């Protein structure tokens, strides 16, 4: 029998990878390690999958997410808007009033 290939050869022989360096925040690295540990994969594999998922998203979807992120909180601090609870009460009372007038 011939010699078995080393684990390194088996891991990297199926596709070509480029080594790169990325600076991550501590919380990002901690979360990546947690995901990798829970899924039985390496941190590098989790990162590659995340990059592939992001690259596979249509540009329109990415633009939508950006606009949605920018729109978050745009009505915060406005005093000319009715509070959500008060608006719901008004709508419910109005609906109840309409039902009662029909009967």
mmCIF file with all atom_site columns, N, CA and C in Angstrom, residues 60-90:
data_model
loop_
_atom_site.group_PDB
_atom_site.id
_atom_site.type_symbol
_atom_site.label_atom_id
_atom_site.label_alt_id
_atom_site.label_comp_id
_atom_site.label_asym_id
_atom_site.label_entity_id
_atom_site.label_seq_id
_atom_site.pdbx_PDB_ins_code
_atom_site.Cartn_x
_atom_site.Cartn_y
_atom_site.Cartn_z
_atom_site.occupancy
_atom_site.B_iso_or_equiv
_atom_site.pdbx_formal_charge
_atom_site.auth_seq_id
_atom_site.auth_comp_id
_atom_site.auth_asym_id
_atom_site.auth_atom_id
_atom_site.pdbx_PDB_model_num
ATOM 1  N N  . UNK A 1 60 ? -29.251 44.580 -5.513 1.00 0.00 ? 60 UNK A N  1
ATOM 2  C CA . UNK A 1 60 ? -30.455 45.288 -5.073 1.00 0.00 ? 60 UNK A CA 1
ATOM 3  C C  . UNK A 1 60 ? -30.754 45.013 -3.609 1.00 0.00 ? 60 UNK A C  1
ATOM 4  N N  . UNK A 1 61 ? -30.575 43.763 -3.220 1.00 0.00 ? 61 UNK A N  1
ATOM 5  C CA . UNK A 1 61 ? -30.839 43.395 -1.832 1.00 0.00 ? 61 UNK A CA 1
ATOM 6  C C  . UNK A 1 61 ? -29.855 44.096 -0.904 1.00 0.00 ? 61 UNK A C  1
ATOM 7  N N  . UNK A 1 62 ? -28.616 44.194 -1.324 1.00 0.00 ? 62 UNK A N  1
ATOM 8  C CA . UNK A 1 62 ? -27.603 44.873 -0.514 1.00 0.00 ? 62 UNK A CA 1
ATOM 9  C C  . UNK A 1 62 ? -27.964 46.350 -0.388 1.00 0.00 ? 62 UNK A C  1
ATOM 10 N N  . UNK A 1 63 ? -28.374 46.967 -1.501 1.00 0.00 ? 63 UNK A N  1
ATOM 11 C CA . UNK A 1 63 ? -28.780 48.368 -1.470 1.00 0.00 ? 63 UNK A CA 1
ATOM 12 C C  . UNK A 1 63 ? -29.977 48.589 -0.578 1.00 0.00 ? 63 UNK A C  1
ATOM 13 N N  . UNK A 1 64 ? -30.932 47.673 -0.626 1.00 0.00 ? 64 UNK A N  1
ATOM 14 C CA . UNK A 1 64 ? -32.111 47.759 0.225  1.00 0.00 ? 64 UNK A CA 1
ATOM 15 C C  . UNK A 1 64 ? -31.714 47.696 1.692  1.00 0.00 ? 64 UNK A C  1
ATOM 16 N N  . UNK A 1 65 ? -30.827 46.769 2.032  1.00 0.00 ? 65 UNK A N  1
ATOM 17 C CA . UNK A 1 65 ? -30.371 46.650 3.419  1.00 0.00 ? 65 UNK A CA 1
ATOM 18 C C  . UNK A 1 65 ? -29.685 47.932 3.876  1.00 0.00 ? 65 UNK A C  1
ATOM 19 N N  . UNK A 1 66 ? -28.902 48.534 3.008  1.00 0.00 ? 66 UNK A N  1
ATOM 20 C CA . UNK A 1 66 ? -28.210 49.777 3.346  1.00 0.00 ? 66 UNK A CA 1
ATOM 21 C C  . UNK A 1 66 ? -29.204 50.895 3.616  1.00 0.00 ? 66 UNK A C  1
ATOM 22 N N  . UNK A 1 67 ? -30.178 51.040 2.738  1.00 0.00 ? 67 UNK A N  1
ATOM 23 C CA . UNK A 1 67 ? -31.195 52.078 2.917  1.00 0.00 ? 67 UNK A CA 1
ATOM 24 C C  . UNK A 1 67 ? -32.011 51.810 4.180  1.00 0.00 ? 67 UNK A C  1
ATOM 25 N N  . UNK A 1 68 ? -32.345 50.560 4.408  1.00 0.00 ? 68 UNK A N  1
ATOM 26 C CA . UNK A 1 68 ? -33.099 50.212 5.613  1.00 0.00 ? 68 UNK A CA 1
ATOM 27 C C  . UNK A 1 68 ? -32.306 50.559 6.870  1.00 0.00 ? 68 UNK A C  1
ATOM 28 N N  . UNK A 1 69 ? -31.019 50.245 6.870  1.00 0.00 ? 69 UNK A N  1
ATOM 29 C CA . UNK A 1 69 ? -30.172 50.595 8.017  1.00 0.00 ? 69 UNK A CA 1
ATOM 30 C C  . UNK A 1 69 ? -30.116 52.106 8.223  1.00 0.00 ? 69 UNK A C  1
ATOM 31 N N  . UNK A 1 70 ? -30.028 52.850 7.137  1.00 0.00 ? 70 UNK A N  1
ATOM 32 C CA . UNK A 1 70 ? -29.962 54.306 7.240  1.00 0.00 ? 70 UNK A CA 1
ATOM 33 C C  . UNK A 1 70 ? -31.285 54.901 7.703  1.00 0.00 ? 70 UNK A C  1
ATOM 34 N N  . UNK A 1 71 ? -32.394 54.227 7.398  1.00 0.00 ? 71 UNK A N  1
ATOM 35 C CA . UNK A 1 71 ? -33.714 54.740 7.767  1.00 0.00 ? 71 UNK A CA 1
ATOM 36 C C  . UNK A 1 71 ? -34.075 54.442 9.214  1.00 0.00 ? 71 UNK A C  1
ATOM 37 N N  . UNK A 1 72 ? -33.363 53.541 9.834  1.00 0.00 ? 72 UNK A N  1
ATOM 38 C CA . UNK A 1 72 ? -33.671 53.163 11.206 1.00 0.00 ? 72 UNK A CA 1
ATOM 39 C C  . UNK A 1 72 ? -33.574 54.380 12.121 1.00 0.00 ? 72 UNK A C  1
ATOM 40 N N  . UNK A 1 73 ? -34.647 54.644 12.813 1.00 0.00 ? 73 UNK A N  1
ATOM 41 C CA . UNK A 1 73 ? -34.668 55.716 13.800 1.00 0.00 ? 73 UNK A CA 1
ATOM 42 C C  . UNK A 1 73 ? -34.899 57.110 13.240 1.00 0.00 ? 73 UNK A C  1
ATOM 43 N N  . UNK A 1 74 ? -35.280 57.238 11.972 1.00 0.00 ? 74 UNK A N  1
ATOM 44 C CA . UNK A 1 74 ? -35.426 58.584 11.399 1.00 0.00 ? 74 UNK A CA 1
ATOM 45 C C  . UNK A 1 74 ? -36.576 59.368 12.036 1.00 0.00 ? 74 UNK A C  1
ATOM 46 N N  . UNK A 1 75 ? -37.525 58.689 12.648 1.00 0.00 ? 75 UNK A N  1
ATOM 47 C CA . UNK A 1 75 ? -38.626 59.385 13.292 1.00 0.00 ? 75 UNK A CA 1
ATOM 48 C C  . UNK A 1 75 ? -38.393 59.565 14.789 1.00 0.00 ? 75 UNK A C  1
ATOM 49 N N  . UNK A 1 76 ? -37.263 59.134 15.268 1.00 0.00 ? 76 UNK A N  1
ATOM 50 C CA . UNK A 1 76 ? -36.968 59.256 16.693 1.00 0.00 ? 76 UNK A CA 1
ATOM 51 C C  . UNK A 1 76 ? -36.880 60.731 17.080 1.00 0.00 ? 76 UNK A C  1
ATOM 52 N N  . UNK A 1 77 ? -37.423 61.047 18.219 1.00 0.00 ? 77 UNK A N  1
ATOM 53 C CA . UNK A 1 77 ? -37.331 62.406 18.729 1.00 0.00 ? 77 UNK A CA 1
ATOM 54 C C  . UNK A 1 77 ? -38.355 63.382 18.159 1.00 0.00 ? 77 UNK A C  1
ATOM 55 N N  . UNK A 1 78 ? -39.236 62.933 17.266 1.00 0.00 ? 78 UNK A N  1
ATOM 56 C CA . UNK A 1 78 ? -40.258 63.831 16.726 1.00 0.00 ? 78 UNK A CA 1
ATOM 57 C C  . UNK A 1 78 ? -41.403 63.934 17.719 1.00 0.00 ? 78 UNK A C  1
ATOM 58 N N  . UNK A 1 79 ? -41.854 65.160 17.957 1.00 0.00 ? 79 UNK A N  1
ATOM 59 C CA . UNK A 1 79 ? -42.952 65.354 18.899 1.00 0.00 ? 79 UNK A CA 1
ATOM 60 C C  . UNK A 1 79 ? -44.287 65.600 18.209 1.00 0.00 ? 79 UNK A C  1
ATOM 61 N N  . UNK A 1 80 ? -44.300 65.561 16.874 1.00 0.00 ? 80 UNK A N  1
ATOM 62 C CA . UNK A 1 80 ? -45.545 65.792 16.150 1.00 0.00 ? 80 UNK A CA 1
ATOM 63 C C  . UNK A 1 80 ? -46.260 64.497 15.777 1.00 0.00 ? 80 UNK A C  1
ATOM 64 N N  . UNK A 1 81 ? -45.736 63.381 16.234 1.00 0.00 ? 81 UNK A N  1
ATOM 65 C CA . UNK A 1 81 ? -46.342 62.087 15.919 1.00 0.00 ? 81 UNK A CA 1
ATOM 66 C C  . UNK A 1 81 ? -47.086 61.547 17.130 1.00 0.00 ? 81 UNK A C  1
ATOM 67 N N  . UNK A 1 82 ? -48.175 60.855 16.870 1.00 0.00 ? 82 UNK A N  1
ATOM 68 C CA . UNK A 1 82 ? -48.965 60.247 17.939 1.00 0.00 ? 82 UNK A CA 1
ATOM 69 C C  . UNK A 1 82 ? -48.208 59.032 18.456 1.00 0.00 ? 82 UNK A C  1
ATOM 70 N N  . UNK A 1 83 ? -48.238 58.848 19.772 1.00 0.00 ? 83 UNK A N  1
ATOM 71 C CA . UNK A 1 83 ? -47.623 57.669 20.360 1.00 0.00 ? 83 UNK A CA 1
ATOM 72 C C  . UNK A 1 83 ? -48.311 56.409 19.836 1.00 0.00 ? 83 UNK A C  1
ATOM 73 N N  . UNK A 1 84 ? -47.564 55.343 19.671 1.00 0.00 ? 84 UNK A N  1
ATOM 74 C CA . UNK A 1 84 ? -48.106 54.099 19.126 1.00 0.00 ? 84 UNK A CA 1
ATOM 75 C C  . UNK A 1 84 ? -49.279 53.590 19.948 1.00 0.00 ? 84 UNK A C  1
ATOM 76 N N  . UNK A 1 85 ? -49.141 53.587 21.268 1.00 0.00 ? 85 UNK A N  1
ATOM 77 C CA . UNK A 1 85 ? -50.223 53.084 22.127 1.00 0.00 ? 85 UNK A CA 1
ATOM 78 C C  . UNK A 1 85 ? -51.493 53.922 21.949 1.00 0.00 ? 85 UNK A C  1
ATOM 79 N N  . UNK A 1 86 ? -51.336 55.240 21.895 1.00 0.00 ? 86 UNK A N  1
ATOM 80 C CA . UNK A 1 86 ? -52.496 56.114 21.731 1.00 0.00 ? 86 UNK A CA 1
ATOM 81 C C  . UNK A 1 86 ? -53.148 55.898 20.367 1.00 0.00 ? 86 UNK A C  1
ATOM 82 N N  . UNK A 1 87 ? -52.332 55.723 19.328 1.00 0.00 ? 87 UNK A N  1
ATOM 83 C CA . UNK A 1 87 ? -52.865 55.483 17.994 1.00 0.00 ? 87 UNK A CA 1
ATOM 84 C C  . UNK A 1 87 ? -53.644 54.168 17.946 1.00 0.00 ? 87 UNK A C  1
ATOM 85 N N  . UNK A 1 88 ? -53.107 53.130 18.548 1.00 0.00 ? 88 UNK A N  1
ATOM 86 C CA . UNK A 1 88 ? -53.804 51.842 18.578 1.00 0.00 ? 88 UNK A CA 1
ATOM 87 C C  . UNK A 1 88 ? -55.130 51.954 19.322 1.00 0.00 ? 88 UNK A C  1
ATOM 88 N N  . UNK A 1 89 ? -55.138 52.691 20.441 1.00 0.00 ? 89 UNK A N  1
ATOM 89 C CA . UNK A 1 89 ? -56.388 52.881 21.183 1.00 0.00 ? 89 UNK A CA 1
ATOM 90 C C  . UNK A 1 89 ? -57.420 53.594 20.334 1.00 0.00 ? 89 UNK A C  1
ATOM 91 N N  . UNK A 1 90 ? -56.977 54.645 19.616 1.00 0.00 ? 90 UNK A N  1
ATOM 92 C CA . UNK A 1 90 ? -57.903 55.385 18.756 1.00 0.00 ? 90 UNK A CA 1
ATOM 93 C C  . UNK A 1 90 ? -58.453 54.489 17.650 1.00 0.00 ? 90 UNK A C  1
#
